[in-house]
Coordinates of C-alpha atoms in Angstrom, one line a residue:
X1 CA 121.2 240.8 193.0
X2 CA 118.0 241.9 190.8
X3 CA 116.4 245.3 191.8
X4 CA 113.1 243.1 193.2
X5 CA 115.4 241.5 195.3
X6 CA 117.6 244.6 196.7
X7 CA 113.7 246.3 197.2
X8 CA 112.5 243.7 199.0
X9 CA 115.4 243.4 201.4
X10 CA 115.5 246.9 202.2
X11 CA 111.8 247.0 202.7
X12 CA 112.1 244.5 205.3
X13 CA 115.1 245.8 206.9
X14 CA 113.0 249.3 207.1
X15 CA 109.9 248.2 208.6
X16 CA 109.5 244.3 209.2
X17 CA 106.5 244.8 211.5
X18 CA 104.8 247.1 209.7
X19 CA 104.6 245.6 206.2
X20 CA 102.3 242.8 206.0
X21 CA 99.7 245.1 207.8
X22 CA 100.4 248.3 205.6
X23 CA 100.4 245.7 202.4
X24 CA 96.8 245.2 201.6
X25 CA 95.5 248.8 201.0
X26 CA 98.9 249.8 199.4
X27 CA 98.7 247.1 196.7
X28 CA 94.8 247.8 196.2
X29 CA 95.8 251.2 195.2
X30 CA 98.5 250.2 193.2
X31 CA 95.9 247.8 191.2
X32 CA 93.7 251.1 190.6
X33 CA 97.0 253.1 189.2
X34 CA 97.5 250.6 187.0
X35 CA 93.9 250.3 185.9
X36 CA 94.2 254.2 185.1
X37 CA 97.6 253.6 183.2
X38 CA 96.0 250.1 181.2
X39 CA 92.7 252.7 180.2
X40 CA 95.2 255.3 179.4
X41 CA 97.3 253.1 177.0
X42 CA 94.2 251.6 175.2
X43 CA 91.5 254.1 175.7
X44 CA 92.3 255.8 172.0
X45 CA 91.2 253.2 170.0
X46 CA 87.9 253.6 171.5
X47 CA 87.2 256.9 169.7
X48 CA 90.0 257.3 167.0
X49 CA 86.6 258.4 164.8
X50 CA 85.6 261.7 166.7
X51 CA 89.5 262.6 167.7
X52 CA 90.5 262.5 163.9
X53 CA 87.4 264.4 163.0
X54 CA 87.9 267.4 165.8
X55 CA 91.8 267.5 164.7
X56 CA 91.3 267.3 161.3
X57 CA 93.4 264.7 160.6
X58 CA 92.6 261.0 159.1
X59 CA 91.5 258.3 161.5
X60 CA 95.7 256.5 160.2
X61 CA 97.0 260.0 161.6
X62 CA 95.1 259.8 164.3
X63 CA 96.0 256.1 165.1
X64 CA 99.6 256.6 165.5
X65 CA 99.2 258.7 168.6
X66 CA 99.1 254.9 169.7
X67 CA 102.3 254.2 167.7
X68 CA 104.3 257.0 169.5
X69 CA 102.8 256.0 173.1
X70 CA 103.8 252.2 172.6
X71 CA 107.1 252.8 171.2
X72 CA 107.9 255.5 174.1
X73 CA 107.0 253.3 176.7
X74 CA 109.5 250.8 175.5
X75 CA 112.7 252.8 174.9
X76 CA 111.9 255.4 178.1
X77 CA 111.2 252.1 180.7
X78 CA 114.6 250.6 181.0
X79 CA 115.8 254.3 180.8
X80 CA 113.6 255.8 183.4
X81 CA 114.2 252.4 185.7
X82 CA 117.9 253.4 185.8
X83 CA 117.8 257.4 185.9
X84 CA 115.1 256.9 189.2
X85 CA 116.7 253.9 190.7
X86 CA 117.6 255.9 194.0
X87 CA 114.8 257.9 194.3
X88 CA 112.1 256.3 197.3
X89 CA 109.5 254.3 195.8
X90 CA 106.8 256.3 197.1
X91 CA 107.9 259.6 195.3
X92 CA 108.5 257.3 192.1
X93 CA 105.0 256.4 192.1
X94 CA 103.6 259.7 192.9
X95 CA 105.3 261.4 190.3
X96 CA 104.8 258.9 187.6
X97 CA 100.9 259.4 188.4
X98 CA 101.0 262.9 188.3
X99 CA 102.9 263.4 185.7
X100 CA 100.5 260.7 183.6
X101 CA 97.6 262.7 184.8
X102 CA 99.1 265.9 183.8
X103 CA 99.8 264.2 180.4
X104 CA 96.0 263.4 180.0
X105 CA 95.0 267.0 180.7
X106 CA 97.0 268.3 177.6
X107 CA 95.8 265.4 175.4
X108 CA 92.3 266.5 176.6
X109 CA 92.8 270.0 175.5
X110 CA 95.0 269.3 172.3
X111 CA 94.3 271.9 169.4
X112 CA 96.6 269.9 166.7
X113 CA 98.3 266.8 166.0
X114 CA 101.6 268.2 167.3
X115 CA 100.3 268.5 170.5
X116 CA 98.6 265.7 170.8
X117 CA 101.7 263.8 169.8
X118 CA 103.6 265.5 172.6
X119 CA 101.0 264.7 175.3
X120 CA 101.1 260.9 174.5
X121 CA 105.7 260.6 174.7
X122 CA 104.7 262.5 178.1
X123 CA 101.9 259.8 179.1
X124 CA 104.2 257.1 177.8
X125 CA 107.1 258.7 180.4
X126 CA 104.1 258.2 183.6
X127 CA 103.0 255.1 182.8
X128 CA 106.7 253.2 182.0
X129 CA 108.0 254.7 185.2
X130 CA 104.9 253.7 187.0
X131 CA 104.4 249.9 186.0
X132 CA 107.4 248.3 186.7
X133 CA 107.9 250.3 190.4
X134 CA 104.4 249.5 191.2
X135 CA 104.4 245.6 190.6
X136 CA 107.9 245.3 192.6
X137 CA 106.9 247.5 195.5
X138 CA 103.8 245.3 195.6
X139 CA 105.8 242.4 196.3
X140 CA 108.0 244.6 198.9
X141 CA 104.8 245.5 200.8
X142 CA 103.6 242.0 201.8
X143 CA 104.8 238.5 203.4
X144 CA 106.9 236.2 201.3
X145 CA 104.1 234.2 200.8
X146 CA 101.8 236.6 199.5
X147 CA 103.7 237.9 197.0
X148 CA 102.6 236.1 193.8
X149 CA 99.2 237.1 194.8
X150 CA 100.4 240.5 195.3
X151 CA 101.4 241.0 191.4
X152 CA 98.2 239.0 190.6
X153 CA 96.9 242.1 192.2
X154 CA 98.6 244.9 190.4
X155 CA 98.9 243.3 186.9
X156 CA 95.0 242.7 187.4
X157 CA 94.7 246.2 187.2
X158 CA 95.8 246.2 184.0
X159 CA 93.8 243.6 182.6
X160 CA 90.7 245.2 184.0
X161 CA 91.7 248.1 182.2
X162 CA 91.3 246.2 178.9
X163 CA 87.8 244.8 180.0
X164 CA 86.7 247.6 181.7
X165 CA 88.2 250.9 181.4
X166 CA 88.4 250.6 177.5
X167 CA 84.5 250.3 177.0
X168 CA 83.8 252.5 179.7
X169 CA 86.0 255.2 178.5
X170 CA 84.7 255.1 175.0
X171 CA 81.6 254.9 176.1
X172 CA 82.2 258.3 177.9
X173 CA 83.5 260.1 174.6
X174 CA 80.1 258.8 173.3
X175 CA 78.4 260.7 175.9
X176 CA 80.7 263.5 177.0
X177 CA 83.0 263.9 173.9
X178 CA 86.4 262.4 174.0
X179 CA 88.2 264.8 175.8
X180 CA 85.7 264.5 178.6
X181 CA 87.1 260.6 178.4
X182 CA 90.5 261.3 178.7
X183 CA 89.5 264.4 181.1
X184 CA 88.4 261.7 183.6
X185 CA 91.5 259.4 183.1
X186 CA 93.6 262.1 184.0
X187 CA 91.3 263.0 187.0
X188 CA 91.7 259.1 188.3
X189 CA 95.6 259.5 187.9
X190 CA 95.9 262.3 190.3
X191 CA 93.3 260.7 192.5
X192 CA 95.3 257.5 193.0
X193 CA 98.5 259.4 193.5
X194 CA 97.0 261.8 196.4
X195 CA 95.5 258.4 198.1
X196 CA 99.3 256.6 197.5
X197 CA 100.8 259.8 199.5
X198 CA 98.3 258.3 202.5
X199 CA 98.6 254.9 202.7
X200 CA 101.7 253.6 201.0
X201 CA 104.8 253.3 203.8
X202 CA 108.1 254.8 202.9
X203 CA 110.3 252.8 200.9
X204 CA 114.0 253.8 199.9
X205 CA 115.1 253.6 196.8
X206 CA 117.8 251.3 195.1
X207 CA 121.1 251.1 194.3
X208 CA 121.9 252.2 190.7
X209 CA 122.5 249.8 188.0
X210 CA 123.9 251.2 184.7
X211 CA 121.9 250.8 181.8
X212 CA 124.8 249.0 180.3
X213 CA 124.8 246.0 182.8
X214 CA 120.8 246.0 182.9
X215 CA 120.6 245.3 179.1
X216 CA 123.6 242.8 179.3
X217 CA 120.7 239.8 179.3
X218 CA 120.1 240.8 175.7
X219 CA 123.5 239.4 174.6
X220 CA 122.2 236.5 174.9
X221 CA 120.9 234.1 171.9
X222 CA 118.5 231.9 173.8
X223 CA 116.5 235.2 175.3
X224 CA 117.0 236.9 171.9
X225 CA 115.3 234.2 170.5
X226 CA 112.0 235.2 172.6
X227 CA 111.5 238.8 173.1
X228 CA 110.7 239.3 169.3
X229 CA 107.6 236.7 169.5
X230 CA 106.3 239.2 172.0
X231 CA 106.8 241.8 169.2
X232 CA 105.3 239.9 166.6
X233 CA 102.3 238.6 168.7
X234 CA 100.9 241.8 169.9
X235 CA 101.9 243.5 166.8
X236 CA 99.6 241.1 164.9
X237 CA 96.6 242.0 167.4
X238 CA 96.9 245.6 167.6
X239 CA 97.2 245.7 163.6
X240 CA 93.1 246.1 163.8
X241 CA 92.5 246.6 167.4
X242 CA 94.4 250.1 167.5
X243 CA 91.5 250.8 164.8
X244 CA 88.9 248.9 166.4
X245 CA 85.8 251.5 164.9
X246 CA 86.1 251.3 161.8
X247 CA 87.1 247.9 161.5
X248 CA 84.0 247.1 163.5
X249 CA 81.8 248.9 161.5
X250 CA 83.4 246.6 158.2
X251 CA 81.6 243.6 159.6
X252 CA 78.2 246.1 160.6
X253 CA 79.0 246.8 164.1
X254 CA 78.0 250.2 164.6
X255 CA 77.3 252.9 167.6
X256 CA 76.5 251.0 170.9
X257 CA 77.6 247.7 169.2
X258 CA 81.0 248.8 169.6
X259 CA 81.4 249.6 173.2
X260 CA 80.0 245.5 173.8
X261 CA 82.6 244.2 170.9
X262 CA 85.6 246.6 173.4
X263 CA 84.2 244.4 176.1
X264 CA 84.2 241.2 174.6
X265 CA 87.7 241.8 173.4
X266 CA 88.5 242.7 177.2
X267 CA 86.4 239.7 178.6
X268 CA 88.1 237.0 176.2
X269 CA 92.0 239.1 177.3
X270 CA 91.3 238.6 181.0
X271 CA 90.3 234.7 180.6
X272 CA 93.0 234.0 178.4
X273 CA 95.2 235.7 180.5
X274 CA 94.2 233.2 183.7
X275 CA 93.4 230.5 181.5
X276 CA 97.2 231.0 179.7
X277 CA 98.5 230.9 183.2
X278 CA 97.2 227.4 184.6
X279 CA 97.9 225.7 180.8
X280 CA 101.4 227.1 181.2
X281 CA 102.1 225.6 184.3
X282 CA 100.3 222.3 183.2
X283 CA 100.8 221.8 179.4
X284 CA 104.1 224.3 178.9
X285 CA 104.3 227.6 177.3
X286 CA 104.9 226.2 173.5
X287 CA 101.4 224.1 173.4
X288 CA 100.1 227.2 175.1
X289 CA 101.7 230.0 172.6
X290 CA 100.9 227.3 169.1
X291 CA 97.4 227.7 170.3
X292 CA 97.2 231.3 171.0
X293 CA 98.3 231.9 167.7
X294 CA 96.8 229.5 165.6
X295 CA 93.4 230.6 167.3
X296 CA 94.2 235.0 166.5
X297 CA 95.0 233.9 163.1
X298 CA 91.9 232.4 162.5
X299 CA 90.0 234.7 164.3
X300 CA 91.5 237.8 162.4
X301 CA 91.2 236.1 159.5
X302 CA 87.5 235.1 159.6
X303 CA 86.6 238.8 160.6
X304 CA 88.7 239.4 157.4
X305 CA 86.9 237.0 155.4
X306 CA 83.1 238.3 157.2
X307 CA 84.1 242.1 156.7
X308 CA 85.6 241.2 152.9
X309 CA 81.6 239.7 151.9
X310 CA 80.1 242.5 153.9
X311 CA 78.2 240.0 155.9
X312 CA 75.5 241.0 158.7
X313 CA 77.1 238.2 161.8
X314 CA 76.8 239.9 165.1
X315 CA 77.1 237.0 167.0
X316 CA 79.8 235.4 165.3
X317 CA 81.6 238.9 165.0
X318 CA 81.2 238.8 168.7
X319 CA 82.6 235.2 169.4
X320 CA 85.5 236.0 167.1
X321 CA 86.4 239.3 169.0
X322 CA 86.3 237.3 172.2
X323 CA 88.9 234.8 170.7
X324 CA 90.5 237.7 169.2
X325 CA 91.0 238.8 173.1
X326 CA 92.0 235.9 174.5
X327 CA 94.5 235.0 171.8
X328 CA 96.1 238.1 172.3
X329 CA 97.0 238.5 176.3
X330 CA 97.4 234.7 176.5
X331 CA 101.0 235.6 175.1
X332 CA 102.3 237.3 178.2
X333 CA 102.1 234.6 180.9
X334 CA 104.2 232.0 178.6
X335 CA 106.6 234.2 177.2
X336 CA 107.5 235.6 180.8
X337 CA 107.5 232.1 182.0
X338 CA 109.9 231.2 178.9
X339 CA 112.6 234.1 179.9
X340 CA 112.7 233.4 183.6
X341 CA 113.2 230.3 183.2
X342 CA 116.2 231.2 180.4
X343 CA 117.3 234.0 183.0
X344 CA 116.3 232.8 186.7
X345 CA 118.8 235.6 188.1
X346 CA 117.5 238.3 186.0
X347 CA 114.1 237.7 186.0
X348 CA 112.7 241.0 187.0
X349 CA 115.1 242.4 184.3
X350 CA 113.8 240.4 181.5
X351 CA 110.0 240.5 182.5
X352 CA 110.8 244.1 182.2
X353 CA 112.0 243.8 178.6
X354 CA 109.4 241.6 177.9
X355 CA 106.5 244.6 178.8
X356 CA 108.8 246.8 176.4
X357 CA 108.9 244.3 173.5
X358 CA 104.8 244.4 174.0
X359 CA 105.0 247.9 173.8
X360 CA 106.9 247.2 170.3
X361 CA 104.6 245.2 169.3
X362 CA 101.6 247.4 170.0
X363 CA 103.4 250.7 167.9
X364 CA 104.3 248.2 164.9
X365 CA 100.8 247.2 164.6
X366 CA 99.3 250.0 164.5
X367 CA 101.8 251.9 162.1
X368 CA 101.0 248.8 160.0
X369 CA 97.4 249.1 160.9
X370 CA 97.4 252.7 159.6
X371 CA 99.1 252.0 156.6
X372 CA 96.3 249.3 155.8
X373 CA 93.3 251.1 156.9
X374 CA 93.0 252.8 153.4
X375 CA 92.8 249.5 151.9
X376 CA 89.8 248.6 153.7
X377 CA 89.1 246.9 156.7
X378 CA 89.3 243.2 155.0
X379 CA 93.0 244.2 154.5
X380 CA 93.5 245.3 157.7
X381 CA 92.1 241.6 159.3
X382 CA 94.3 240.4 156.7
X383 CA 97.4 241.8 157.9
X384 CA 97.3 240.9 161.2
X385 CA 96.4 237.1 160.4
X386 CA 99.2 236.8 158.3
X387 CA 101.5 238.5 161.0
X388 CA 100.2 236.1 163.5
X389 CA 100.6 232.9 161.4
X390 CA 104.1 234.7 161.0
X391 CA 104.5 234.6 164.8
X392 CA 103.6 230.9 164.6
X393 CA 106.4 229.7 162.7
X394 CA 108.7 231.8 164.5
X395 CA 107.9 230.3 167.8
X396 CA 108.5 226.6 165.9
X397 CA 111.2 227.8 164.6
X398 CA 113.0 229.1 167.9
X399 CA 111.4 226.3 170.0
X400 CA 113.2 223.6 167.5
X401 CA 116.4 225.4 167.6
X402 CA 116.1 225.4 171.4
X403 CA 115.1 221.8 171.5
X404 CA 118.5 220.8 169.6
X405 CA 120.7 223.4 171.7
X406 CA 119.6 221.2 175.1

């Protein structure tokens, strides 16, 4: 039995009157924790610029504070899942919060690179022990029937985060100075964890799986096949995104300019994100992933081409961004959709693994990203076009093989 399943038992066994009512405000919260931890993941990229500057190290250097966050959050989630299995949820999430709040505070006052490096492994350890509790007690804290809607809920937060908490934060190191900005991240995070210690019910923990059997799923060819698409598709977006200031300022978007292009990108992830969803559902995750592809190569590679000629397009710049955004988080609902239905029994395990390989994905990009950025932004546009036609054929190659298997 999957560790949704064993949760969501127990939950009702514990308190079958009580849940449906408790459910509502308990998942709302859970939504603004995971707005905090989506702003905490991206917010960097907002002011890479100033950060660099004040630590005296280059805007690359600076950029793989991102790196080490990502690829912390991927190898510490199935870890952490195991190591708290049996703890109650409801001291999970609290901790997770706080000690992602705490995190914040020492990025906020970091006096080198060191600890700045530090701060983000001990962010990345809140936030992977955070997500995945948070979107299966939402679906332990409401009626059958509103479960879907539940996660909706939760993973919205995230998404928001991206149209929302990116540009806002950014906007508040423009005003405040970054620390400020992360300052009032970590401020949210303990806010949300002293409101979860009100109104979230008890829940108990679960039985413990060993790592071992949870990562058994990955002995398998057909899901091996898919979880390094998700690597290669967000590593292709977050090539340039992780360096979204200077790479903006390439194609002569500049100051305020920036904080609407953050937004755009946010706007066009949260529409592709729904959008991805119904198409998925109606047309099948292939046609939906050969498009999202196709689309972030060309839109890469026209801001490429634009920042390349040195051309003055802000519109343009801004419709490409959009697509750029959209292209990017209309990867996740088809690739989930593609392991559960490869692993129906193990579909919280491999959704999980899925959020990990994103987390991949978003560290190889920018180490990439960082390793361009002295070539000039054209290169950097460049790279991640190429690595999403890349992603392209992969997909046609796995989806053929597939297709012959059945």
């Amino acid at each position: 039995m999957s560790n949704v399943s064993i949760l969501i038992g127990r939950s009702k066994r514990t308190a079958p009157d009580t849940t449906p009512r408790s459910g509502l405000p308990s998942t709302l919260v859970l939504a603004l924790g995971a707005f905090a931890v989506g702003t905490d993941a991206f917010i960097v990229a907002g002011f890479l610029p100033s950060m660099a500057e004040d630590l005296r190290m280059s805007s690359a250097t600076a950029g793989q504070s991102i790196t080490v966050f990502a690829v912390a959050y991927a190898v510490l989630s199935p870890v952490l899942a195991t190591a708290l299995a049996r703890l109650p949820r409801r001291t999970v999430l609290i901790g997770a919060l706080s000690v992602l709040g705490v995190a914040n505070l020492g990025s906020a006052l970091a006096i080198d690179p060191a600890t700045l490096l530090g701060s983000r492994v001990l962010a990345a350890a809140g936030a992977a022990a955070y997500t995945p509790t948070a979107g299966a007690v939402s679906a332990a804290l409401v009626r059958p029937e509103l479960r879907g809607r539940a996660l909706a809920v939760v993973i919205g937060g995230l998404t928001a985060a991206t149209a929302l908490g990116v540009p806002l934060g950014s906007a508040a190191s423009q005003w405040f100075g970054w620390r400020t900005a992360l300052g009032l991240v970590a401020a949210l995070c303990l806010l949300v964890a002293a409101v979860l210690r009100l109104v979230m019910p008890w829940l108990p923990g679960n039985a413990r799986v060993p790592l071992r059997t949870r990562l058994a799923v990955l002995r398998r060819p057909a899901v091996l096949g898919v979880l390094p698409l998700t690597v290669l598709g967000m590593g292709a977006s977050y090539t340039a995104y992780a360096y979204s200031v200077p790479v903006l300022e390439a194609v002569d978007v500049r100051g305020d300019g920036v904080l609407w292009m953050l937004f755009l990108y946010g706007l066009g992830a949260v529409i592709g994100n729904l959008a991805a969803g119904h198409a998925t559902d109606t047309r099948g995750s292939t046609t939906v992933l050969t498009v999202g592809y196709a689309v972030m190569a060309l839109a890469l590679g026209s801001l490429g081409g634009l920042a390349a000629m040195g051309a003055d397009a802000t519109a343009l710049v801004g419709l490409l961004v959009f697509l750029w955004g959209a292209s990017s988080w209309c990867q996740t609902p088809a690739q989930q959709h593609r392991l559960i239905g490869l692993a129906p029994q193990e579909a919280p395990l491999v959704v999980s693994l899925n959020s990990s390989s994103i987390y991949l994905g978003i560290g190889l990009g920018t180490a990439l990203g960082g390793a361009a950025l002295g070539a000039g932004a054209a290169t950097v546009y460049a790279l991640g076009a190429v690595i999403a036609a890349a992603a392209l054929v992969f997909l046609w190659c796995t989806a053929r093989a597939a297709s012959n298997d059945a």
